[in-house]
Coordinates of C-alpha atoms in Angstrom, one line a residue:
X1 CA -23.1 15.1 4.0
X2 CA -20.6 15.6 1.2
X3 CA -19.8 11.8 1.1
X4 CA -23.3 10.7 0.8
X5 CA -23.8 8.9 -2.5
X6 CA -26.0 11.1 -4.5
X7 CA -27.5 8.3 -6.4
X8 CA -29.3 7.2 -3.2
X9 CA -31.2 10.5 -3.0
X10 CA -34.9 10.4 -3.8
X11 CA -35.6 11.5 -7.5
X12 CA -31.9 10.9 -8.4
X13 CA -31.2 10.7 -12.1
X14 CA -28.0 9.8 -13.8
X15 CA -26.9 12.7 -15.9
X16 CA -23.6 13.4 -17.8
X17 CA -21.1 14.5 -15.1
X18 CA -22.8 12.5 -12.4
X19 CA -25.9 12.0 -10.2
X20 CA -28.4 15.0 -9.9
X21 CA -31.8 15.2 -8.2
X22 CA -34.7 16.8 -9.9
X23 CA -36.5 18.7 -7.2
X24 CA -40.2 20.0 -7.5
X25 CA -40.0 23.7 -8.3
X26 CA -41.2 26.4 -6.0
X27 CA -43.5 28.7 -8.0
X28 CA -43.3 32.5 -7.6
X29 CA -46.0 34.6 -8.7
X30 CA -49.4 34.0 -10.1
X31 CA -49.2 31.2 -12.8
X32 CA -49.8 32.4 -16.2
X33 CA -48.6 31.9 -19.9
X34 CA -45.5 29.5 -20.0
X35 CA -43.8 32.1 -22.2
X36 CA -43.6 34.3 -19.1
X37 CA -41.8 31.6 -17.0
X38 CA -38.2 32.1 -15.9
X39 CA -36.7 28.9 -14.4
X40 CA -33.8 28.9 -11.9
X41 CA -32.2 25.5 -10.9
X42 CA -30.3 26.3 -7.5
X43 CA -28.4 23.8 -5.5
X44 CA -31.0 23.1 -2.9
X45 CA -34.2 24.0 -4.8
X46 CA -35.7 25.0 -8.0
X47 CA -37.8 28.1 -8.9
X48 CA -40.4 28.7 -11.6
X49 CA -40.8 32.5 -11.6
X50 CA -43.8 33.9 -13.4
X51 CA -42.6 37.1 -14.5
X52 CA -45.9 38.3 -15.6
X53 CA -47.3 38.8 -12.2
X54 CA -46.8 42.4 -11.1
X55 CA -46.2 41.1 -7.5
X56 CA -42.7 39.8 -8.7
X57 CA -41.5 43.2 -9.6
X58 CA -39.0 44.2 -12.3
X59 CA -37.2 41.1 -13.6
X60 CA -35.6 42.3 -16.8
X61 CA -31.9 42.3 -16.2
X62 CA -29.1 40.0 -14.7
X63 CA -28.9 42.6 -11.8
X64 CA -32.6 42.1 -11.1
X65 CA -32.3 38.3 -11.0
X66 CA -29.2 38.5 -8.7
X67 CA -31.0 41.1 -6.5
X68 CA -34.1 38.7 -6.1
X69 CA -32.0 35.5 -5.5
X70 CA -29.7 37.2 -3.1
X71 CA -32.4 38.9 -1.1
X72 CA -34.9 36.2 -0.9
X73 CA -33.3 32.8 -1.7
X74 CA -29.9 32.8 0.0
X75 CA -27.6 33.2 -3.0
X76 CA -24.2 33.9 -2.0
X77 CA -22.3 35.8 -4.8
X78 CA -18.9 35.1 -3.1
X79 CA -19.4 31.4 -3.8
X80 CA -21.9 31.0 -6.5
X81 CA -23.0 32.5 -9.7
X82 CA -25.6 32.4 -12.4
X83 CA -25.0 30.7 -15.8
X84 CA -27.1 29.8 -18.8
X85 CA -27.9 26.2 -19.9
X86 CA -24.7 26.5 -22.2
X87 CA -22.5 27.2 -19.1
X88 CA -21.9 30.9 -20.0
X89 CA -21.4 32.9 -16.9
X90 CA -24.1 35.6 -16.5
X91 CA -22.4 38.8 -15.0
X92 CA -24.2 40.7 -12.4
X93 CA -25.2 43.9 -14.5
X94 CA -27.5 45.3 -17.0
X95 CA -27.6 42.2 -19.3
X96 CA -31.1 41.7 -20.5
X97 CA -32.7 38.2 -19.4
X98 CA -34.1 36.0 -22.0
X99 CA -37.6 35.0 -21.1
X100 CA -38.5 32.1 -21.2
X101 CA -35.3 30.5 -20.3
X102 CA -33.6 28.3 -17.6
X103 CA -30.7 29.5 -15.5
X104 CA -28.4 27.6 -13.3
X105 CA -26.8 28.5 -10.0
X106 CA -23.3 27.0 -9.8
X107 CA -20.3 27.4 -7.7
X108 CA -17.6 29.8 -8.6
X109 CA -14.4 28.5 -10.2
X110 CA -11.9 27.6 -7.5
X111 CA -8.2 26.8 -7.1
X112 CA -7.1 23.4 -6.2
X113 CA -3.7 22.3 -5.1
X114 CA -2.5 18.7 -5.6
X115 CA 0.1 17.5 -3.2
X116 CA 1.8 14.4 -4.8
X117 CA 5.3 12.9 -4.1
X118 CA 6.5 15.9 -2.3
X119 CA 5.4 18.4 -4.8
X120 CA 2.7 20.9 -5.0
X121 CA 0.9 21.6 -8.2
X122 CA -2.0 24.4 -8.4
X123 CA -4.8 24.1 -10.9
X124 CA -6.8 27.3 -11.4
X125 CA -10.3 28.1 -12.5
X126 CA -11.7 24.7 -11.8
X127 CA -15.4 24.6 -12.4
X128 CA -17.9 22.9 -10.0
X129 CA -19.0 20.4 -12.7
X130 CA -15.3 19.2 -13.3
X131 CA -15.0 15.5 -12.5
X132 CA -12.2 14.2 -10.4
X133 CA -11.1 12.2 -13.4
X134 CA -10.6 15.4 -15.4
X135 CA -8.6 16.9 -12.5
X136 CA -6.2 14.0 -12.8
X137 CA -5.9 14.6 -16.5
X138 CA -5.3 18.4 -16.1
X139 CA -2.6 17.5 -13.5
X140 CA -0.8 15.1 -15.7
X141 CA -0.9 17.6 -18.6
X142 CA 0.5 20.4 -16.5
X143 CA 3.2 18.4 -14.8
X144 CA 4.2 16.4 -18.0
X145 CA 4.5 13.2 -16.0
X146 CA 7.4 14.9 -14.1
X147 CA 7.0 12.3 -11.0
X148 CA 8.5 8.9 -10.9
X149 CA 5.5 7.8 -8.8
X150 CA 2.1 7.5 -11.0
X151 CA -0.9 9.5 -9.7
X152 CA -4.1 7.3 -10.2
X153 CA -6.2 8.7 -7.2
X154 CA -6.9 11.7 -5.2
X155 CA -8.1 12.0 -1.6
X156 CA -9.4 14.7 0.7
X157 CA -9.4 14.5 4.4
X158 CA -8.1 10.9 4.2
X159 CA -10.9 9.7 1.9
X160 CA -10.6 8.6 -1.7
X161 CA -12.4 10.6 -4.2
X162 CA -14.8 8.9 -6.7
X163 CA -13.2 9.8 -10.0
X164 CA -16.7 10.0 -11.6
X165 CA -18.0 12.5 -9.3
X166 CA -17.7 16.3 -9.6
X167 CA -16.0 19.0 -7.5
X168 CA -19.3 20.4 -6.5
X169 CA -20.6 17.0 -5.3
X170 CA -17.9 16.7 -2.7
X171 CA -18.2 20.4 -1.7
X172 CA -14.6 21.0 -2.2
X173 CA -13.7 24.8 -1.1
X174 CA -11.5 27.3 -2.9
X175 CA -7.9 26.6 -2.1
X176 CA -8.4 23.0 -1.1
X177 CA -5.5 20.8 -1.0
X178 CA -6.0 17.1 -2.4
X179 CA -3.5 14.5 -1.7
X180 CA -2.1 12.0 -4.0
X181 CA 0.9 9.5 -2.8
X182 CA 3.2 10.5 -0.2
X183 CA 6.5 9.0 1.1
X184 CA 6.9 7.2 4.5
X185 CA 9.8 5.4 6.0
X186 CA 9.7 1.9 7.1
X187 CA 12.6 0.9 9.3
X188 CA 13.6 -2.7 10.1
X189 CA 16.3 -1.9 13.0
X190 CA 17.4 -5.4 13.2
X191 CA 18.2 -5.8 9.5
X192 CA 19.5 -2.2 9.4
X193 CA 17.1 -1.4 6.7
X194 CA 15.5 1.7 6.0
X195 CA 12.9 1.8 3.0
X196 CA 10.9 4.6 1.5
X197 CA 7.3 3.5 0.4
X198 CA 4.8 5.5 -1.4
X199 CA 1.2 5.4 0.1
X200 CA -2.2 7.1 -0.5
X201 CA -3.7 8.5 2.7
X202 CA -6.7 6.1 2.3
X203 CA -4.5 3.1 2.3
X204 CA -4.5 0.8 5.4
X205 CA -1.9 -0.9 7.4
X206 CA -2.1 -4.2 5.1
X207 CA -1.7 -2.1 1.8
X208 CA 1.5 -0.3 3.4
X209 CA 2.9 -3.6 4.4
X210 CA 2.1 -5.3 1.1
X211 CA 3.9 -2.2 -0.8
X212 CA 6.8 -2.5 1.7
X213 CA 7.3 -6.3 1.1
X214 CA 7.1 -5.7 -2.6
X215 CA 9.5 -2.9 -2.5
X216 CA 12.2 -5.0 -0.5
X217 CA 11.2 -8.2 -2.1
X218 CA 10.8 -9.7 1.2
X219 CA 8.3 -12.4 2.3
X220 CA 5.7 -12.3 5.1
X221 CA 6.5 -14.1 8.2
X222 CA 3.7 -14.9 10.6
X223 CA 3.8 -12.7 13.6
X224 CA 5.4 -9.6 11.9
X225 CA 4.7 -6.3 13.5
X226 CA 4.3 -2.8 12.3
X227 CA 4.8 0.0 15.1
X228 CA 3.7 3.5 14.8
X229 CA 3.2 6.3 17.5
X230 CA 3.7 3.4 20.0
X231 CA 1.0 1.4 18.8
X232 CA 1.5 -2.2 17.3
X233 CA -0.3 -3.5 14.2
X234 CA -0.5 -7.1 13.0
X235 CA 0.9 -7.9 9.6
X236 CA -0.2 -11.5 9.2
X237 CA -2.7 -10.9 6.5
X238 CA -2.1 -10.0 3.0
X239 CA -5.6 -8.7 2.5
X240 CA -6.3 -5.1 1.8
X241 CA -9.8 -5.1 3.0
X242 CA -9.1 -3.0 6.1
X243 CA -7.6 -3.2 9.7
X244 CA -8.8 -2.2 13.1
X245 CA -12.3 -1.4 12.0
X246 CA -11.4 -0.1 8.5
X247 CA -9.2 2.6 9.8
X248 CA -6.8 4.1 7.2
X249 CA -3.3 5.5 7.4
X250 CA -4.7 9.1 7.7
X251 CA -6.9 7.8 10.6
X252 CA -4.0 6.5 12.6
X253 CA -2.1 9.6 11.9
X254 CA 0.5 8.6 9.3
X255 CA 1.5 11.6 7.3
X256 CA 4.2 12.4 4.7
X257 CA 7.5 11.6 6.0
X258 CA 6.3 9.5 8.9
X259 CA 8.5 6.8 10.2
X260 CA 7.2 3.3 11.1
X261 CA 9.1 0.4 12.4
X262 CA 8.7 -3.2 11.1
X263 CA 9.9 -6.3 12.7
X264 CA 9.5 -10.1 12.1
X265 CA 10.0 -13.1 14.3
X266 CA 12.0 -16.1 14.0
X267 CA 10.8 -18.8 11.7
X268 CA 11.7 -22.5 11.0
X269 CA 13.9 -23.7 8.0
X270 CA 15.4 -27.2 7.3
X271 CA 18.8 -27.8 6.3
X272 CA 19.2 -31.0 4.1
X273 CA 22.3 -32.8 3.5
X274 CA 21.8 -36.0 1.4
X275 CA 25.4 -37.2 1.8
X276 CA 25.5 -37.0 5.6
X277 CA 24.5 -39.7 8.3
X278 CA 21.4 -37.9 9.2
X279 CA 18.2 -39.4 8.0
X280 CA 16.0 -36.4 8.3
X281 CA 16.8 -32.7 7.6
X282 CA 17.9 -30.7 10.5
X283 CA 15.4 -28.1 11.7
X284 CA 16.7 -24.7 12.8
X285 CA 14.8 -21.4 13.9
X286 CA 16.5 -18.5 12.0
X287 CA 15.7 -14.7 11.7
X288 CA 15.5 -12.4 8.7
X289 CA 18.5 -10.3 10.0
X290 CA 20.9 -13.3 10.4
X291 CA 23.5 -13.5 7.9
X292 CA 24.3 -17.0 6.0
X293 CA 27.4 -17.5 8.2
X294 CA 25.4 -17.5 11.4
X295 CA 23.0 -20.1 9.9
X296 CA 26.0 -22.2 9.0
X297 CA 27.4 -21.9 12.6
X298 CA 23.9 -23.0 13.9
X299 CA 24.0 -25.9 11.7
X300 CA 27.4 -27.1 13.0
X301 CA 26.4 -26.5 16.5
X302 CA 23.5 -28.8 16.1
X303 CA 25.8 -31.5 14.5
X304 CA 28.2 -31.2 17.4
X305 CA 25.4 -31.5 20.0
X306 CA 24.2 -34.6 18.3
X307 CA 27.6 -36.1 18.0
X308 CA 27.6 -36.2 14.4
X309 CA 30.5 -35.9 11.9
X310 CA 33.1 -33.1 12.3
X311 CA 33.2 -30.3 9.6
X312 CA 34.7 -26.9 9.4
X313 CA 32.4 -23.9 8.3
X314 CA 34.4 -23.4 5.1
X315 CA 34.1 -27.1 4.2
X316 CA 30.4 -26.7 3.1
X317 CA 28.0 -24.4 1.1
X318 CA 24.3 -23.6 1.5
X319 CA 22.2 -23.8 -1.6
X320 CA 18.7 -22.4 -1.9
X321 CA 16.4 -22.4 -4.9
X322 CA 19.5 -23.2 -7.0
X323 CA 21.5 -20.3 -5.7
X324 CA 24.6 -20.4 -3.5
X325 CA 24.1 -18.5 -0.4
X326 CA 27.1 -16.2 0.5
X327 CA 28.3 -15.9 4.1
X328 CA 27.9 -12.1 4.5
X329 CA 24.3 -11.9 3.0
X330 CA 21.2 -11.6 5.2
X331 CA 18.5 -13.9 5.1
X332 CA 15.9 -11.3 4.3
X333 CA 17.9 -10.8 1.0
X334 CA 16.7 -14.3 -0.1
X335 CA 13.0 -13.3 0.2
X336 CA 13.4 -12.6 -3.8
X337 CA 13.8 -16.5 -3.9
X338 CA 10.9 -16.9 -1.5
X339 CA 12.8 -18.2 1.6
X340 CA 10.1 -18.5 4.0
X341 CA 8.9 -20.6 7.1
X342 CA 9.5 -24.4 6.4
X343 CA 11.8 -23.8 3.4
X344 CA 14.4 -26.4 2.8
X345 CA 18.0 -25.3 2.3
X346 CA 20.4 -27.8 0.8
X347 CA 23.9 -28.5 2.4
X348 CA 26.7 -29.0 -0.2
X349 CA 29.8 -30.6 1.2
X350 CA 33.3 -30.7 -0.3
X351 CA 33.6 -34.4 -0.3
X352 CA 37.4 -34.7 0.3
X353 CA 37.1 -32.6 3.6
X354 CA 34.3 -34.5 5.0
X355 CA 35.3 -36.4 8.5
X356 CA 32.8 -38.9 9.7
X357 CA 32.8 -39.9 13.4
X358 CA 33.4 -43.6 14.3
X359 CA 34.2 -45.5 17.4
X360 CA 37.1 -47.8 17.9
X361 CA 35.8 -51.4 18.6
X362 CA 38.7 -52.1 20.8
X363 CA 39.4 -49.1 23.0
X364 CA 36.3 -47.1 22.4
X365 CA 37.9 -43.8 21.3
X366 CA 35.9 -41.5 19.0
X367 CA 37.7 -41.1 15.7
X368 CA 37.3 -38.5 12.8
X369 CA 38.0 -40.3 9.7
X370 CA 37.7 -38.9 6.1
X371 CA 37.0 -40.8 3.1
X372 CA 40.7 -40.9 1.9
X373 CA 42.1 -41.9 5.4
X374 CA 43.2 -45.2 6.4
X375 CA 40.9 -46.8 8.8
X376 CA 43.0 -47.3 12.0
X377 CA 42.6 -46.1 15.7
X378 CA 45.4 -43.7 16.4
X379 CA 45.2 -44.8 20.1
X380 CA 45.4 -48.6 20.0
X381 CA 46.1 -49.3 16.3
X382 CA 42.9 -51.5 15.9
X383 CA 41.5 -51.3 12.4
X384 CA 37.8 -52.2 13.2
X385 CA 35.6 -49.2 14.0
X386 CA 32.0 -48.5 13.9
X387 CA 29.5 -45.8 13.8
X388 CA 28.4 -44.6 17.4
X389 CA 25.2 -46.1 18.6
X390 CA 24.7 -48.3 15.4
X391 CA 27.3 -51.0 15.9
X392 CA 27.5 -51.0 12.2
X393 CA 31.2 -51.7 11.2
X394 CA 33.0 -49.7 8.6
X395 CA 34.7 -52.1 6.0
X396 CA 38.6 -52.0 6.5
X397 CA 40.6 -49.9 4.2
X398 CA 44.3 -51.2 4.2
X399 CA 47.1 -48.7 3.7
X400 CA 49.1 -49.5 0.6

């Protein structure tokens, strides 16, 4: 199991370059003087070879050792080689062996390709004891930070690689492709918004949504959805701990240049006008794709349905977080100011254009009277009017 944690193995010791397990050696030959012992530390076992025993045969050169290990102990020279304790490669030939000595079996250097932000970079002659952190350094040195997108992690087959572990501990084969970040496109069809987001294969849905909201400076609305390949994923939580049993983007099939669809439901806001007759802010349900002018029309429709005062759409402004909201702008653009559910938007009226509704006390006609108008019914001429339902009289204003 390449992904098993080696520190959990019996007999594991923490050494420079990661965890290794000290295995009890297999003894070859009749034990004799220690100066005749040739020790070989293989991947799956250790050998103590007593070269003084005639049954071992000739074991004087590197070729003899390669022959013994290949024939009797499964050494594959296509994938592994012999080195000394200093890491020097012992070529298969007539090089004389030093006895006593310890030799190591390690993987051959391999080529690794790093795919990051649409670009591929080849790293050659990577030794098996190279840590993932060192790979990242080599990549940055070779590319000279040519990417706008930083590379902090690597993954293989959708799983994040621990930066402190070695190439060999993961069993990475020659020519392996390791993934950095890659772009996907998140589409909001109602807002007509296409956004490129950079993700890692081991990110989950929530991490992708968080990156998307940060990129677009939008806020999260309860009930938002992300759709990919016909499957719908909830976006209500900002927690990155995992969704759908801990499945990653790689697990659900998201790859470079994949396209996902984001949608958010309607949400409640309140419009507050301190100069109007209403006692409480007016509650409206709006959506991210609505423009400000649509919200103003919804507000006016509500006023008219409640038989409130008359006002034209160009006679007031909407103010949120100290910023004037422009008619053509979409509500999602105010996510940067944290416009969210239950936010309060202020209505700023132009005082001279406000017309309040009153009822004539004599004939009952509904009148629209501005603050600068003379109070007089244009039907019967009566100068006494009152607010509908309240019976509260408006003081008379005599025309000069």
